[in-house]
PDB file of C-alpha atoms in Angstrom:
ATOM      1  CA  LEU A   1       0.347  -0.071  -0.169  1.00 87.00           C
ATOM      2  CA  TYR A   2       2.763   2.337   0.986  1.00 89.00           C
ATOM      3  CA  PRO A   3       3.599   3.487  -2.936  1.00 90.00           C
ATOM      4  CA  SER A   4      -0.067   3.487  -4.222  1.00 89.00           C
ATOM      5  CA  TYR A   5       0.249   6.416  -0.623  1.00 87.00           C
ATOM      6  CA  LEU A   6       3.146   7.487  -1.641  1.00 88.00           C
ATOM      7  CA  PHE A   7       1.771   8.497  -5.348  1.00 91.00           C
ATOM      8  CA  ILE A   8      -1.264   9.866  -4.888  1.00 90.00           C
ATOM      9  CA  ILE A   9       0.147  12.354  -1.140  1.00 88.00           C
ATOM     10  CA  ILE A  10       3.654  13.136  -4.533  1.00 90.00           C
ATOM     11  CA  VAL A  11      -0.007  14.257  -7.427  1.00 93.00           C
ATOM     12  CA  ALA A  12      -1.974  15.468  -5.097  1.00 91.00           C
ATOM     13  CA  LEU A  13       0.627  17.730  -3.301  1.00 90.00           C
ATOM     14  CA  ILE A  14       1.635  18.777  -7.870  1.00 91.00           C
ATOM     15  CA  ALA A  15      -1.837  19.994  -8.066  1.00 93.00           C
ATOM     16  CA  VAL A  16      -1.745  21.840  -4.797  1.00 91.00           C
ATOM     17  CA  LEU A  17       1.813  23.487  -6.705  1.00 89.00           C
ATOM     18  CA  VAL A  18       0.834  24.338  -9.493  1.00 91.00           C
ATOM     19  CA  TYR A  19      -2.950  25.249  -9.082  1.00 93.00           C
ATOM     20  CA  ALA A  20      -1.461  27.718  -5.874  1.00 89.00           C
ATOM     21  CA  THR A  21       0.780  29.220  -8.247  1.00 87.00           C
ATOM     22  CA  ILE A  22      -0.941  30.142 -11.244  1.00 90.00           C
ATOM     23  CA  SER A  23      -3.225  31.367  -8.415  1.00 91.00           C
ATOM     24  CA  TRP A  24      -0.350  33.048  -7.126  1.00 87.00           C
ATOM     25  CA  ARG A  25       0.869  34.492 -10.746  1.00 87.00           C
ATOM     26  CA  GLU A  26      -2.192  35.791 -11.347  1.00 90.00           C
ATOM     27  CA  PHE A  27      -2.759  37.935  -8.224  1.00 91.00           C
ATOM     28  CA  TYR A  28       0.433  38.983  -8.848  1.00 88.00           C
ATOM     29  CA  PHE A  29      -0.771  40.175 -12.159  1.00 90.00           C
ATOM     30  CA  LYS A  30      -4.272  42.255 -11.450  1.00 93.00           C
ATOM     31  CA  GLU A  31      -2.890  43.982  -8.505  1.00 92.00           C
ATOM     32  CA  THR A  32      -0.429  45.292 -10.595  1.00 91.00           C
ATOM     33  CA  GLU A  33      -2.821  45.963 -13.640  1.00 93.00           C
ATOM     34  CA  GLU A  34      -4.995  47.862 -10.763  1.00 95.00           C
ATOM     35  CA  GLY A  35      -2.001  49.694  -8.853  1.00 93.00           C
ATOM     36  CA  LEU A  36      -1.202  50.919 -12.675  1.00 94.00           C
ATOM     37  CA  GLU A  37      -4.910  52.144 -13.440  1.00 96.00           C
ATOM     38  CA  SER A  38      -4.286  54.392 -10.488  1.00 94.00           C
ATOM     39  CA  ARG A  39      -1.081  56.288 -11.485  1.00 93.00           C
ATOM     40  CA  ALA A  40      -2.529  56.809 -14.627  1.00 94.00           C
ATOM     41  CA  ARG A  41      -5.289  57.979 -13.554  1.00 94.00           C
ATOM     42  CA  LEU A  42      -3.217  59.941 -11.051  1.00 92.00           C
ATOM     43  CA  LEU A  43      -1.768  62.068 -14.184  1.00 92.00           C
ATOM     44  CA  LEU A  44      -4.820  62.689 -16.307  1.00 92.00           C
ATOM     45  CA  ASN A  45      -5.832  65.930 -14.531  1.00 89.00           C
ATOM     46  CA  GLN A  46      -1.886  66.401 -14.627  1.00 90.00           C
ATOM     47  CA  MET A  47      -2.162  66.324 -18.572  1.00 92.00           C
ATOM     48  CA  ARG A  48      -5.213  67.646 -19.524  1.00 91.00           C
ATOM     49  CA  ARG A  49      -3.465  70.986 -19.998  1.00 91.00           C
ATOM     50  CA  PRO A  50      -0.426  70.998 -22.026  1.00 90.00           C
ATOM     51  CA  VAL A  51      -2.516  68.365 -24.399  1.00 90.00           C
ATOM     52  CA  GLN A  52      -4.781  70.612 -24.302  1.00 88.00           C
ATOM     53  CA  LYS A  53      -2.633  73.307 -25.446  1.00 88.00           C
ATOM     54  CA  ASP A  54      -0.549  71.313 -27.638  1.00 85.00           C
ATOM     55  CA  GLN A  55       2.529  71.947 -25.575  1.00 87.00           C
ATOM     56  CA  VAL A  56       4.394  68.724 -26.131  1.00 89.00           C
ATOM     57  CA  GLU A  57       8.437  70.142 -23.908  1.00 92.00           C
ATOM     58  CA  GLN A  58       6.514  69.748 -21.618  1.00 93.00           C
ATOM     59  CA  ILE A  59       3.968  66.985 -21.460  1.00 93.00           C
ATOM     60  CA  ASP A  60       7.743  65.812 -22.091  1.00 93.00           C
ATOM     61  CA  ARG A  61       9.664  67.416 -19.363  1.00 93.00           C
ATOM     62  CA  LEU A  62       5.990  66.231 -17.030  1.00 93.00           C
ATOM     63  CA  CYS A  63       6.371  62.837 -18.241  1.00 94.00           C
ATOM     64  CA  LYS A  64      10.401  62.156 -17.386  1.00 94.00           C
ATOM     65  CA  LYS A  65       9.869  63.928 -13.964  1.00 93.00           C
ATOM     66  CA  LEU A  66       7.163  62.016 -12.585  1.00 92.00           C
ATOM     67  CA  GLY A  67       8.417  58.507 -14.571  1.00 91.00           C
ATOM     68  CA  GLN A  68      11.777  58.573 -12.640  1.00 89.00           C
ATOM     69  CA  LYS A  69       9.395  59.728  -9.186  1.00 88.00           C
ATOM     70  CA  SER A  70       7.578  57.090  -9.904  1.00 87.00           C
ATOM     71  CA  ASN A  71       9.125  54.586 -11.348  1.00 86.00           C
ATOM     72  CA  THR A  72       6.887  54.116 -13.322  1.00 91.00           C
ATOM     73  CA  ARG A  73       6.700  54.607 -17.509  1.00 93.00           C
ATOM     74  CA  ILE A  74       4.900  57.244 -18.803  1.00 95.00           C
ATOM     75  CA  THR A  75       4.275  57.456 -22.103  1.00 95.00           C
ATOM     76  CA  VAL A  76       0.689  60.093 -24.164  1.00 96.00           C
ATOM     77  CA  VAL A  77       0.268  59.504 -27.175  1.00 95.00           C
ATOM     78  CA  GLY A  78      -2.455  62.295 -29.323  1.00 93.00           C
ATOM     79  CA  PRO A  79      -5.588  60.882 -30.600  1.00 92.00           C
ATOM     80  CA  GLY A  80      -4.066  60.372 -33.767  1.00 92.00           C
ATOM     81  CA  GLY A  81      -1.130  57.789 -31.932  1.00 92.00           C
ATOM     82  CA  GLU A  82       1.401  60.643 -32.053  1.00 94.00           C
ATOM     83  CA  VAL A  83       3.862  60.193 -29.080  1.00 94.00           C
ATOM     84  CA  PHE A  84       4.107  63.459 -27.035  1.00 94.00           C
ATOM     85  CA  GLY A  85       6.063  62.836 -24.466  1.00 94.00           C
ATOM     86  CA  ASP A  86       6.746  59.600 -22.723  1.00 94.00           C
ATOM     87  CA  THR A  87      10.101  59.022 -19.502  1.00 93.00           C
ATOM     88  CA  ASN A  88      11.902  56.844 -21.698  1.00 88.00           C
ATOM     89  CA  GLU A  89      12.623  58.605 -25.176  1.00 88.00           C
ATOM     90  CA  VAL A  90      12.535  61.090 -27.173  1.00 91.00           C
ATOM     91  CA  PRO A  91       8.827  61.663 -28.589  1.00 91.00           C
ATOM     92  CA  ASP A  92      10.003  62.286 -32.519  1.00 89.00           C
ATOM     93  CA  GLN A  93      12.026  58.987 -32.531  1.00 90.00           C
ATOM     94  CA  MET A  94       8.971  56.760 -31.805  1.00 90.00           C
ATOM     95  CA  GLU A  95       7.061  54.828 -33.826  1.00 90.00           C
ATOM     96  CA  ASN A  96       3.061  56.017 -34.398  1.00 92.00           C
ATOM     97  CA  HIS A  97       0.787  54.123 -31.267  1.00 92.00           C
ATOM     98  CA  SER A  98      -2.148  53.774 -32.540  1.00 91.00           C
ATOM     99  CA  ASP A  99      -2.059  49.402 -33.015  1.00 92.00           C
ATOM    100  CA  ARG A 100      -0.936  49.048 -29.377  1.00 93.00           C
ATOM    101  CA  PRO A 101      -4.089  47.176 -28.301  1.00 95.00           C
ATOM    102  CA  GLU A 102      -4.014  49.210 -24.359  1.00 95.00           C
ATOM    103  CA  ILE A 103      -3.972  52.725 -26.608  1.00 95.00           C
ATOM    104  CA  LYS A 104      -6.446  50.874 -29.097  1.00 95.00           C
ATOM    105  CA  THR A 105      -9.265  50.396 -25.285  1.00 95.00           C
ATOM    106  CA  ALA A 106      -8.470  53.374 -24.389  1.00 95.00           C
ATOM    107  CA  TYR A 107      -9.633  55.504 -27.648  1.00 95.00           C
ATOM    108  CA  ASN A 108     -13.180  53.105 -27.209  1.00 94.00           C
ATOM    109  CA  GLY A 109     -13.793  55.500 -23.525  1.00 93.00           C
ATOM    110  CA  GLN A 110     -12.328  52.048 -21.607  1.00 95.00           C
ATOM    111  CA  THR A 111      -9.052  51.658 -19.210  1.00 96.00           C
ATOM    112  CA  GLY A 112      -6.759  48.934 -21.561  1.00 95.00           C
ATOM    113  CA  ALA A 113      -4.539  46.528 -20.041  1.00 95.00           C
ATOM    114  CA  SER A 114      -2.133  44.526 -22.132  1.00 94.00           C
ATOM    115  CA  ARG A 115       1.613  42.841 -21.479  1.00 92.00           C
ATOM    116  CA  ARG A 116       4.024  42.472 -23.718  1.00 90.00           C
ATOM    117  CA  PHE A 117       7.686  42.392 -25.446  1.00 88.00           C
ATOM    118  CA  SER A 118       8.626  46.179 -26.185  1.00 80.00           C
ATOM    119  CA  ALA A 119      10.961  46.094 -28.939  1.00 75.00           C
ATOM    120  CA  THR A 120      11.505  49.539 -27.891  1.00 71.00           C
ATOM    121  CA  LEU A 121      13.255  48.280 -23.882  1.00 73.00           C
ATOM    122  CA  GLU A 122      13.835  45.217 -24.579  1.00 81.00           C
ATOM    123  CA  LYS A 123      11.589  43.744 -21.910  1.00 85.00           C
ATOM    124  CA  GLU A 124       8.224  41.930 -21.048  1.00 89.00           C
ATOM    125  CA  MET A 125       6.055  44.324 -20.063  1.00 90.00           C
ATOM    126  CA  MET A 126       2.683  45.693 -18.043  1.00 93.00           C
ATOM    127  CA  TYR A 127       0.378  48.061 -19.946  1.00 95.00           C
ATOM    128  CA  VAL A 128      -2.148  49.936 -19.120  1.00 97.00           C
ATOM    129  CA  ALA A 129      -3.629  53.208 -20.854  1.00 97.00           C
ATOM    130  CA  VAL A 130      -6.378  55.584 -20.145  1.00 97.00           C
ATOM    131  CA  PRO A 131      -8.341  57.598 -21.712  1.00 96.00           C
ATOM    132  CA  LEU A 132      -7.943  61.846 -21.377  1.00 95.00           C
ATOM    133  CA  TYR A 133     -10.739  63.481 -22.410  1.00 93.00           C
ATOM    134  CA  SER A 134     -11.338  67.725 -22.127  1.00 89.00           C
ATOM    135  CA  GLY A 135     -15.517  67.025 -21.621  1.00 87.00           C
ATOM    136  CA  GLU A 136     -16.711  64.690 -24.226  1.00 89.00           C
ATOM    137  CA  LYS A 137     -13.661  65.543 -27.171  1.00 91.00           C
ATOM    138  CA  LEU A 138     -11.354  62.602 -26.528  1.00 93.00           C
ATOM    139  CA  LEU A 139      -7.475  65.379 -26.232  1.00 93.00           C
ATOM    140  CA  GLY A 140      -5.295  61.443 -25.849  1.00 94.00           C
ATOM    141  CA  VAL A 141      -4.041  58.650 -24.036  1.00 96.00           C
ATOM    142  CA  VAL A 142      -2.026  58.501 -20.901  1.00 97.00           C
ATOM    143  CA  ARG A 143      -0.687  54.912 -20.745  1.00 96.00           C
ATOM    144  CA  VAL A 144       1.104  53.581 -17.467  1.00 96.00           C
ATOM    145  CA  SER A 145       3.506  49.848 -17.532  1.00 93.00           C
ATOM    146  CA  MET A 146       6.229  48.431 -15.656  1.00 90.00           C
ATOM    147  CA  PRO A 147       8.804  45.602 -16.402  1.00 89.00           C
ATOM    148  CA  LEU A 148       7.359  42.271 -15.524  1.00 87.00           C
ATOM    149  CA  THR A 149      11.033  41.133 -14.196  1.00 84.00           C
ATOM    150  CA  ARG A 150      10.149  43.307 -10.821  1.00 77.00           C
ATOM    151  CA  LEU A 151       6.324  40.580 -10.757  1.00 80.00           C
ATOM    152  CA  GLN A 152       8.274  37.371 -11.816  1.00 82.00           C
ATOM    153  CA  LYS A 153      11.321  37.800  -9.089  1.00 85.00           C
ATOM    154  CA  ALA A 154       8.483  38.313  -6.835  1.00 82.00           C
ATOM    155  CA  LEU A 155       7.462  35.025  -8.379  1.00 84.00           C
ATOM    156  CA  GLY A 156       9.347  33.103  -7.862  1.00 86.00           C
ATOM    157  CA  GLY A 157      10.333  33.877  -4.664  1.00 87.00           C
ATOM    158  CA  VAL A 158       6.520  32.267  -3.949  1.00 85.00           C
ATOM    159  CA  ARG A 159       7.429  29.527  -5.966  1.00 86.00           C
ATOM    160  CA  PHE A 160      10.774  28.298  -4.268  1.00 91.00           C
ATOM    161  CA  LYS A 161       8.239  28.623  -0.788  1.00 90.00           C
ATOM    162  CA  LEU A 162       5.595  26.860  -1.803  1.00 87.00           C
ATOM    163  CA  LEU A 163       8.209  24.515  -4.137  1.00 89.00           C
ATOM    164  CA  ILE A 164       9.667  24.225  -0.256  1.00 92.00           C
ATOM    165  CA  GLY A 165       7.096  23.427   1.299  1.00 90.00           C
ATOM    166  CA  GLY A 166       5.631  21.428  -0.425  1.00 88.00           C
ATOM    167  CA  VAL A 167       8.743  19.142  -0.388  1.00 90.00           C
ATOM    168  CA  ILE A 168       8.326  19.228   3.695  1.00 93.00           C
ATOM    169  CA  ALA A 169       4.963  18.114   3.294  1.00 89.00           C
ATOM    170  CA  ALA A 170       5.085  15.246   0.684  1.00 88.00           C
ATOM    171  CA  ILE A 171       8.052  14.132   3.303  1.00 91.00           C
ATOM    172  CA  LEU A 172       6.258  14.381   5.919  1.00 91.00           C
ATOM    173  CA  ALA A 173       3.641  12.300   4.883  1.00 87.00           C
ATOM    174  CA  ALA A 174       5.562  10.236   3.507  1.00 87.00           C
ATOM    175  CA  VAL A 175       6.829   9.206   7.241  1.00 90.00           C
ATOM    176  CA  ILE A 176       3.383   8.776   8.225  1.00 89.00           C
ATOM    177  CA  CYS A 177       2.779   6.623   5.701  1.00 86.00           C
ATOM    178  CA  TYR A 178       5.309   4.798   6.210  1.00 87.00           C
TER     179      TYR A 178
END
């Protein structure tokens, strides 16, 4: 009976570990997405006036200043996809952003979010974009993003702790079953 009990215990522990890892990952991603959305919404009022007055240099300065303070990449995109300001890059040298999934969603009046590889930064990133309105008129989009490397490191730590706990539980169960 011992080998069959041991097999059942190991399979059950593996299933629990996989489920817990996936659940933690989704939880971290959701929390990060909500945090990024909050940051973007806080920026709307600061960006509205410079975008209305078409002050591209001031928008870019604000993006660089606020992005460094908040450790977040901030990009302000116009209604045609042109980049007005960015924390890391020179806006004139950036390509049109109207095809980005989170920007498309924001153009439709909703909060857009996506996770993908950034060719500019050469990193896996999480993006959240919110529409910037003046009354009923869409002025553009404020997008904030952060690299997923921090999240992946945090998840790696959680995964390691779960694995150690699983191994200890398996050893205890094996001894008790024996």
